[in-house]
PDB file of C-alpha atoms in Angstrom:
ATOM      1  CA  MET A 253     -24.881 -76.404 -42.378  1.00  0.00           C
ATOM      2  CA  GLU A 254     -26.241 -73.751 -40.110  1.00  0.00           C
ATOM      3  CA  CYS A 255     -29.367 -71.826 -41.044  1.00  0.00           C
ATOM      4  CA  ILE A 256     -28.490 -68.282 -42.124  1.00  0.00           C
ATOM      5  CA  LYS A 257     -30.788 -65.474 -41.028  1.00  0.00           C
ATOM      6  CA  ILE A 258     -31.171 -62.747 -43.632  1.00  0.00           C
ATOM      7  CA  GLY A 259     -33.058 -59.515 -43.169  1.00  0.00           C
ATOM      8  CA  ILE A 260     -34.554 -57.863 -46.236  1.00  0.00           C
ATOM      9  CA  VAL A 261     -35.628 -54.248 -45.844  1.00  0.00           C
ATOM     10  CA  VAL A 262     -37.473 -52.582 -48.703  1.00  0.00           C
ATOM     11  CA  THR A 263     -37.735 -48.823 -48.286  1.00  0.00           C
ATOM     12  CA  SER A 264     -40.361 -47.281 -50.551  1.00  0.00           C
ATOM     13  CA  ASP A 265     -43.130 -44.830 -49.762  1.00  0.00           C
ATOM     14  CA  ARG A 266     -45.275 -46.000 -52.679  1.00  0.00           C
ATOM     15  CA  ALA A 267     -44.722 -49.765 -52.313  1.00  0.00           C
ATOM     16  CA  SER A 268     -45.394 -49.546 -48.563  1.00  0.00           C
ATOM     17  CA  LEU A 269     -48.745 -47.869 -49.373  1.00  0.00           C
ATOM     18  CA  GLY A 270     -49.622 -50.539 -51.946  1.00  0.00           C
ATOM     19  CA  VAL A 271     -49.372 -48.164 -54.933  1.00  0.00           C
ATOM     20  CA  TYR A 272     -47.223 -50.771 -56.668  1.00  0.00           C
ATOM     21  CA  ALA A 273     -45.812 -54.200 -55.857  1.00  0.00           C
ATOM     22  CA  ASP A 274     -42.419 -54.632 -54.258  1.00  0.00           C
ATOM     23  CA  LEU A 275     -40.059 -56.183 -56.806  1.00  0.00           C
ATOM     24  CA  GLY A 276     -36.793 -55.536 -54.930  1.00  0.00           C
ATOM     25  CA  GLY A 277     -37.405 -57.819 -51.949  1.00  0.00           C
ATOM     26  CA  PRO A 278     -38.217 -60.875 -54.085  1.00  0.00           C
ATOM     27  CA  ALA A 279     -35.184 -60.132 -56.301  1.00  0.00           C
ATOM     28  CA  ILE A 280     -32.857 -60.142 -53.261  1.00  0.00           C
ATOM     29  CA  LYS A 281     -34.373 -63.378 -51.981  1.00  0.00           C
ATOM     30  CA  GLU A 282     -33.984 -65.040 -55.399  1.00  0.00           C
ATOM     31  CA  VAL A 283     -30.340 -63.990 -55.877  1.00  0.00           C
ATOM     32  CA  LEU A 284     -29.261 -64.929 -52.346  1.00  0.00           C
ATOM     33  CA  GLY A 285     -31.125 -68.236 -52.680  1.00  0.00           C
ATOM     34  CA  ARG A 286     -28.902 -69.057 -55.659  1.00  0.00           C
ATOM     35  CA  TYR A 287     -25.676 -67.823 -54.043  1.00  0.00           C
ATOM     36  CA  ILE A 288     -26.001 -69.520 -50.632  1.00  0.00           C
ATOM     37  CA  CYS A 289     -26.063 -73.294 -50.024  1.00  0.00           C
ATOM     38  CA  ASN A 290     -27.126 -73.071 -46.366  1.00  0.00           C
ATOM     39  CA  PRO A 291     -30.763 -73.247 -45.357  1.00  0.00           C
ATOM     40  CA  LEU A 292     -32.072 -69.664 -45.250  1.00  0.00           C
ATOM     41  CA  GLU A 293     -34.529 -67.892 -42.982  1.00  0.00           C
ATOM     42  CA  PHE A 294     -35.718 -64.514 -44.238  1.00  0.00           C
ATOM     43  CA  GLU A 295     -37.060 -61.645 -42.160  1.00  0.00           C
ATOM     44  CA  TYR A 296     -38.857 -59.201 -44.467  1.00  0.00           C
ATOM     45  CA  ALA A 297     -39.875 -55.580 -43.878  1.00  0.00           C
ATOM     46  CA  LEU A 298     -41.550 -53.222 -46.358  1.00  0.00           C
ATOM     47  CA  ILE A 299     -41.467 -49.723 -44.907  1.00  0.00           C
ATOM     48  CA  ALA A 300     -41.720 -46.080 -45.940  1.00  0.00           C
ATOM     49  CA  ASP A 301     -38.680 -43.923 -46.708  1.00  0.00           C
ATOM     50  CA  ASP A 302     -38.544 -42.649 -43.128  1.00  0.00           C
ATOM     51  CA  GLN A 303     -35.160 -42.524 -41.417  1.00  0.00           C
ATOM     52  CA  GLU A 304     -36.403 -43.355 -37.920  1.00  0.00           C
ATOM     53  CA  SER A 305     -38.433 -46.344 -39.216  1.00  0.00           C
ATOM     54  CA  ILE A 306     -35.400 -47.623 -41.115  1.00  0.00           C
ATOM     55  CA  VAL A 307     -33.176 -47.188 -38.045  1.00  0.00           C
ATOM     56  CA  GLN A 308     -35.606 -49.098 -35.814  1.00  0.00           C
ATOM     57  CA  THR A 309     -36.029 -51.876 -38.393  1.00  0.00           C
ATOM     58  CA  LEU A 310     -32.262 -52.336 -38.806  1.00  0.00           C
ATOM     59  CA  ILE A 311     -31.755 -52.439 -35.024  1.00  0.00           C
ATOM     60  CA  ASP A 312     -34.546 -55.008 -34.634  1.00  0.00           C
ATOM     61  CA  LEU A 313     -33.197 -57.245 -37.408  1.00  0.00           C
ATOM     62  CA  SER A 314     -29.668 -57.126 -35.982  1.00  0.00           C
ATOM     63  CA  ASP A 315     -30.190 -57.079 -32.230  1.00  0.00           C
ATOM     64  CA  ALA A 316     -33.507 -58.877 -31.676  1.00  0.00           C
ATOM     65  CA  LYS A 317     -33.758 -61.193 -34.690  1.00  0.00           C
ATOM     66  CA  GLY A 318     -30.029 -61.992 -34.988  1.00  0.00           C
ATOM     67  CA  CYS A 319     -29.699 -61.620 -38.761  1.00  0.00           C
ATOM     68  CA  ASP A 320     -26.242 -62.380 -40.117  1.00  0.00           C
ATOM     69  CA  LEU A 321     -26.863 -60.326 -43.237  1.00  0.00           C
ATOM     70  CA  ILE A 322     -29.299 -57.452 -43.657  1.00  0.00           C
ATOM     71  CA  VAL A 323     -29.874 -56.263 -47.200  1.00  0.00           C
ATOM     72  CA  THR A 324     -31.789 -53.090 -47.934  1.00  0.00           C
ATOM     73  CA  THR A 325     -33.165 -51.957 -51.260  1.00  0.00           C
ATOM     74  CA  GLY A 326     -34.301 -48.475 -52.134  1.00  0.00           C
ATOM     75  CA  GLY A 327     -33.629 -45.075 -50.677  1.00  0.00           C
ATOM     76  CA  THR A 328     -30.049 -44.765 -51.962  1.00  0.00           C
ATOM     77  CA  GLY A 329     -30.541 -41.952 -54.484  1.00  0.00           C
ATOM     78  CA  PRO A 330     -30.208 -38.179 -54.086  1.00  0.00           C
ATOM     79  CA  ALA A 331     -33.933 -37.380 -53.601  1.00  0.00           C
ATOM     80  CA  PRO A 332     -34.949 -35.753 -50.302  1.00  0.00           C
ATOM     81  CA  ARG A 333     -36.720 -38.931 -49.034  1.00  0.00           C
ATOM     82  CA  ASP A 334     -33.747 -41.203 -49.904  1.00  0.00           C
ATOM     83  CA  VAL A 335     -32.305 -41.736 -46.417  1.00  0.00           C
ATOM     84  CA  THR A 336     -31.351 -45.421 -46.221  1.00  0.00           C
ATOM     85  CA  PRO A 337     -27.566 -44.785 -46.133  1.00  0.00           C
ATOM     86  CA  GLU A 338     -28.032 -42.231 -43.330  1.00  0.00           C
ATOM     87  CA  ALA A 339     -30.086 -44.725 -41.313  1.00  0.00           C
ATOM     88  CA  THR A 340     -27.464 -47.416 -41.904  1.00  0.00           C
ATOM     89  CA  GLN A 341     -24.650 -45.149 -40.784  1.00  0.00           C
ATOM     90  CA  ALA A 342     -26.623 -44.201 -37.660  1.00  0.00           C
ATOM     91  CA  VAL A 343     -26.816 -47.840 -36.485  1.00  0.00           C
ATOM     92  CA  CYS A 344     -23.385 -49.141 -37.537  1.00  0.00           C
ATOM     93  CA  SER A 345     -20.174 -49.189 -35.512  1.00  0.00           C
ATOM     94  CA  LYS A 346     -18.069 -49.414 -38.690  1.00  0.00           C
ATOM     95  CA  MET A 347     -18.764 -48.449 -42.287  1.00  0.00           C
ATOM     96  CA  LEU A 348     -17.286 -50.409 -45.197  1.00  0.00           C
ATOM     97  CA  PRO A 349     -17.002 -47.913 -48.080  1.00  0.00           C
ATOM     98  CA  GLY A 350     -15.486 -50.467 -50.466  1.00  0.00           C
ATOM     99  CA  PHE A 351     -18.907 -52.081 -50.939  1.00  0.00           C
ATOM    100  CA  GLY A 352     -20.472 -48.881 -52.260  1.00  0.00           C
ATOM    101  CA  GLU A 353     -17.436 -48.044 -54.373  1.00  0.00           C
ATOM    102  CA  LEU A 354     -17.498 -51.450 -56.067  1.00  0.00           C
ATOM    103  CA  MET A 355     -21.269 -51.404 -56.622  1.00  0.00           C
ATOM    104  CA  ARG A 356     -21.113 -47.963 -58.250  1.00  0.00           C
ATOM    105  CA  MET A 357     -18.220 -49.056 -60.480  1.00  0.00           C
ATOM    106  CA  ALA A 358     -20.195 -52.110 -61.606  1.00  0.00           C
ATOM    107  CA  SER A 359     -23.349 -50.064 -62.232  1.00  0.00           C
ATOM    108  CA  LEU A 360     -21.438 -47.476 -64.263  1.00  0.00           C
ATOM    109  CA  LYS A 361     -20.971 -50.142 -66.944  1.00  0.00           C
ATOM    110  CA  TYR A 362     -24.729 -49.949 -67.545  1.00  0.00           C
ATOM    111  CA  VAL A 363     -25.899 -46.418 -66.651  1.00  0.00           C
ATOM    112  CA  PRO A 364     -24.088 -43.080 -66.255  1.00  0.00           C
ATOM    113  CA  THR A 365     -26.448 -42.145 -63.410  1.00  0.00           C
ATOM    114  CA  ALA A 366     -24.800 -44.783 -61.170  1.00  0.00           C
ATOM    115  CA  ILE A 367     -22.715 -41.926 -59.749  1.00  0.00           C
ATOM    116  CA  LEU A 368     -25.912 -40.618 -58.127  1.00  0.00           C
ATOM    117  CA  SER A 369     -26.372 -43.800 -56.118  1.00  0.00           C
ATOM    118  CA  ARG A 370     -25.213 -43.863 -52.511  1.00  0.00           C
ATOM    119  CA  GLN A 371     -24.999 -47.587 -51.765  1.00  0.00           C
ATOM    120  CA  SER A 372     -23.064 -48.386 -48.629  1.00  0.00           C
ATOM    121  CA  ALA A 373     -22.428 -51.137 -46.111  1.00  0.00           C
ATOM    122  CA  GLY A 374     -21.642 -51.320 -42.436  1.00  0.00           C
ATOM    123  CA  ILE A 375     -21.404 -53.529 -39.367  1.00  0.00           C
ATOM    124  CA  ARG A 376     -23.720 -53.655 -36.388  1.00  0.00           C
ATOM    125  CA  GLY A 377     -22.677 -56.307 -33.887  1.00  0.00           C
ATOM    126  CA  SER A 378     -22.374 -59.539 -35.864  1.00  0.00           C
ATOM    127  CA  SER A 379     -24.637 -58.292 -38.668  1.00  0.00           C
ATOM    128  CA  LEU A 380     -23.445 -56.996 -42.014  1.00  0.00           C
ATOM    129  CA  ILE A 381     -25.816 -54.400 -43.503  1.00  0.00           C
ATOM    130  CA  VAL A 382     -25.624 -53.788 -47.258  1.00  0.00           C
ATOM    131  CA  ASN A 383     -27.604 -51.041 -49.024  1.00  0.00           C
ATOM    132  CA  LEU A 384     -28.591 -51.909 -52.599  1.00  0.00           C
ATOM    133  CA  PRO A 385     -30.383 -49.892 -55.263  1.00  0.00           C
ATOM    134  CA  GLY A 386     -34.099 -50.472 -55.856  1.00  0.00           C
ATOM    135  CA  LYS A 387     -34.351 -52.014 -59.326  1.00  0.00           C
ATOM    136  CA  PRO A 388     -34.160 -55.843 -59.601  1.00  0.00           C
ATOM    137  CA  LYS A 389     -31.630 -55.685 -62.473  1.00  0.00           C
ATOM    138  CA  SER A 390     -29.389 -53.374 -60.401  1.00  0.00           C
ATOM    139  CA  ILE A 391     -29.788 -55.600 -57.346  1.00  0.00           C
ATOM    140  CA  GLN A 392     -28.479 -58.573 -59.342  1.00  0.00           C
ATOM    141  CA  GLU A 393     -25.578 -56.572 -60.817  1.00  0.00           C
ATOM    142  CA  CYS A 394     -24.524 -55.180 -57.435  1.00  0.00           C
ATOM    143  CA  LEU A 395     -24.828 -58.428 -55.471  1.00  0.00           C
ATOM    144  CA  GLU A 396     -22.826 -60.219 -58.139  1.00  0.00           C
ATOM    145  CA  VAL A 397     -19.768 -58.037 -57.492  1.00  0.00           C
ATOM    146  CA  VAL A 398     -19.921 -57.731 -53.687  1.00  0.00           C
ATOM    147  CA  PHE A 399     -21.216 -61.137 -52.619  1.00  0.00           C
ATOM    148  CA  PRO A 400     -17.836 -62.915 -52.987  1.00  0.00           C
ATOM    149  CA  ALA A 401     -16.600 -60.889 -49.974  1.00  0.00           C
ATOM    150  CA  ILE A 402     -19.769 -61.111 -47.852  1.00  0.00           C
ATOM    151  CA  PRO A 403     -19.291 -64.584 -46.279  1.00  0.00           C
ATOM    152  CA  TYR A 404     -15.728 -63.804 -45.171  1.00  0.00           C
ATOM    153  CA  CYS A 405     -16.811 -60.434 -43.776  1.00  0.00           C
ATOM    154  CA  ILE A 406     -19.505 -62.196 -41.752  1.00  0.00           C
ATOM    155  CA  ASP A 407     -16.868 -64.710 -40.540  1.00  0.00           C
ATOM    156  CA  LEU A 408     -14.720 -61.812 -39.306  1.00  0.00           C
ATOM    157  CA  ILE A 409     -17.560 -60.178 -37.335  1.00  0.00           C
ATOM    158  CA  GLY A 410     -18.706 -63.408 -35.659  1.00  0.00           C
ATOM    159  CA  GLY A 411     -21.700 -64.357 -37.796  1.00  0.00           C
ATOM    160  CA  ARG A 412     -22.699 -67.820 -38.970  1.00  0.00           C
ATOM    161  CA  TYR A 413     -20.629 -69.589 -41.642  1.00  0.00           C
ATOM    162  CA  ILE A 414     -22.107 -69.021 -45.108  1.00  0.00           C
ATOM    163  CA  GLU A 415     -21.375 -71.698 -47.691  1.00  0.00           C
ATOM    164  CA  GLY A 416     -21.380 -70.229 -51.198  1.00  0.00           C
ATOM    165  CA  ASN A 417     -22.846 -72.108 -54.142  1.00  0.00           C
ATOM    166  CA  PRO A 418     -19.968 -72.496 -56.642  1.00  0.00           C
ATOM    167  CA  GLU A 419     -22.451 -73.159 -59.466  1.00  0.00           C
ATOM    168  CA  HIS A 420     -23.530 -69.504 -59.215  1.00  0.00           C
ATOM    169  CA  ILE A 421     -20.817 -67.499 -57.423  1.00  0.00           C
ATOM    170  CA  GLN A 422     -17.245 -67.887 -56.196  1.00  0.00           C
ATOM    171  CA  VAL A 423     -16.886 -66.912 -52.543  1.00  0.00           C
ATOM    172  CA  PHE A 424     -13.452 -65.693 -51.437  1.00  0.00           C
ATOM    173  CA  ARG A 425     -11.859 -66.709 -48.174  1.00  0.00           C
ATOM    174  CA  PRO A 426      -8.086 -66.412 -47.628  1.00  0.00           C
ATOM    175  CA  LYS A 427      -6.194 -69.676 -47.431  1.00  0.00           C
ATOM    176  CA  LYS A 428      -5.290 -70.620 -43.855  1.00  0.00           C
TER     177      LYS A 428
END
């Protein structure tokens, strides 16, 4: 199995200043480690909620580092400094609104404020970028509903073949 390169981008003013520990990045790594059988290589960035910094980080992870999947956490709410979806849209050639729609629907089962979240996903080259909320519990809930489509999406855009772990998640690929 090929090694899968995964970018993790944590956008948080306070965590990037060391005010509190990043919990989102480790949560993403843990969930994807359970869902994917391939060997994994993670590229990690903890940055402030600054649109230009997010844009440059996403470009670097896609273009220079060759990540198949880039997962962001944080910056998806309605606050003035929440700009992760705008940065994602700025670097993507195609947006995939179904990801955000499904994540919000799943989150609405737990909190009515899920309608305030602006998760999204898009494609840059052969990288799929997925914006997740910031809380570890929400990260798990959102990845659980969208991950079954992620490996096939990455197949379609020319990324490496991701083998799902059927003990933890059922990946969907159409029958040939």
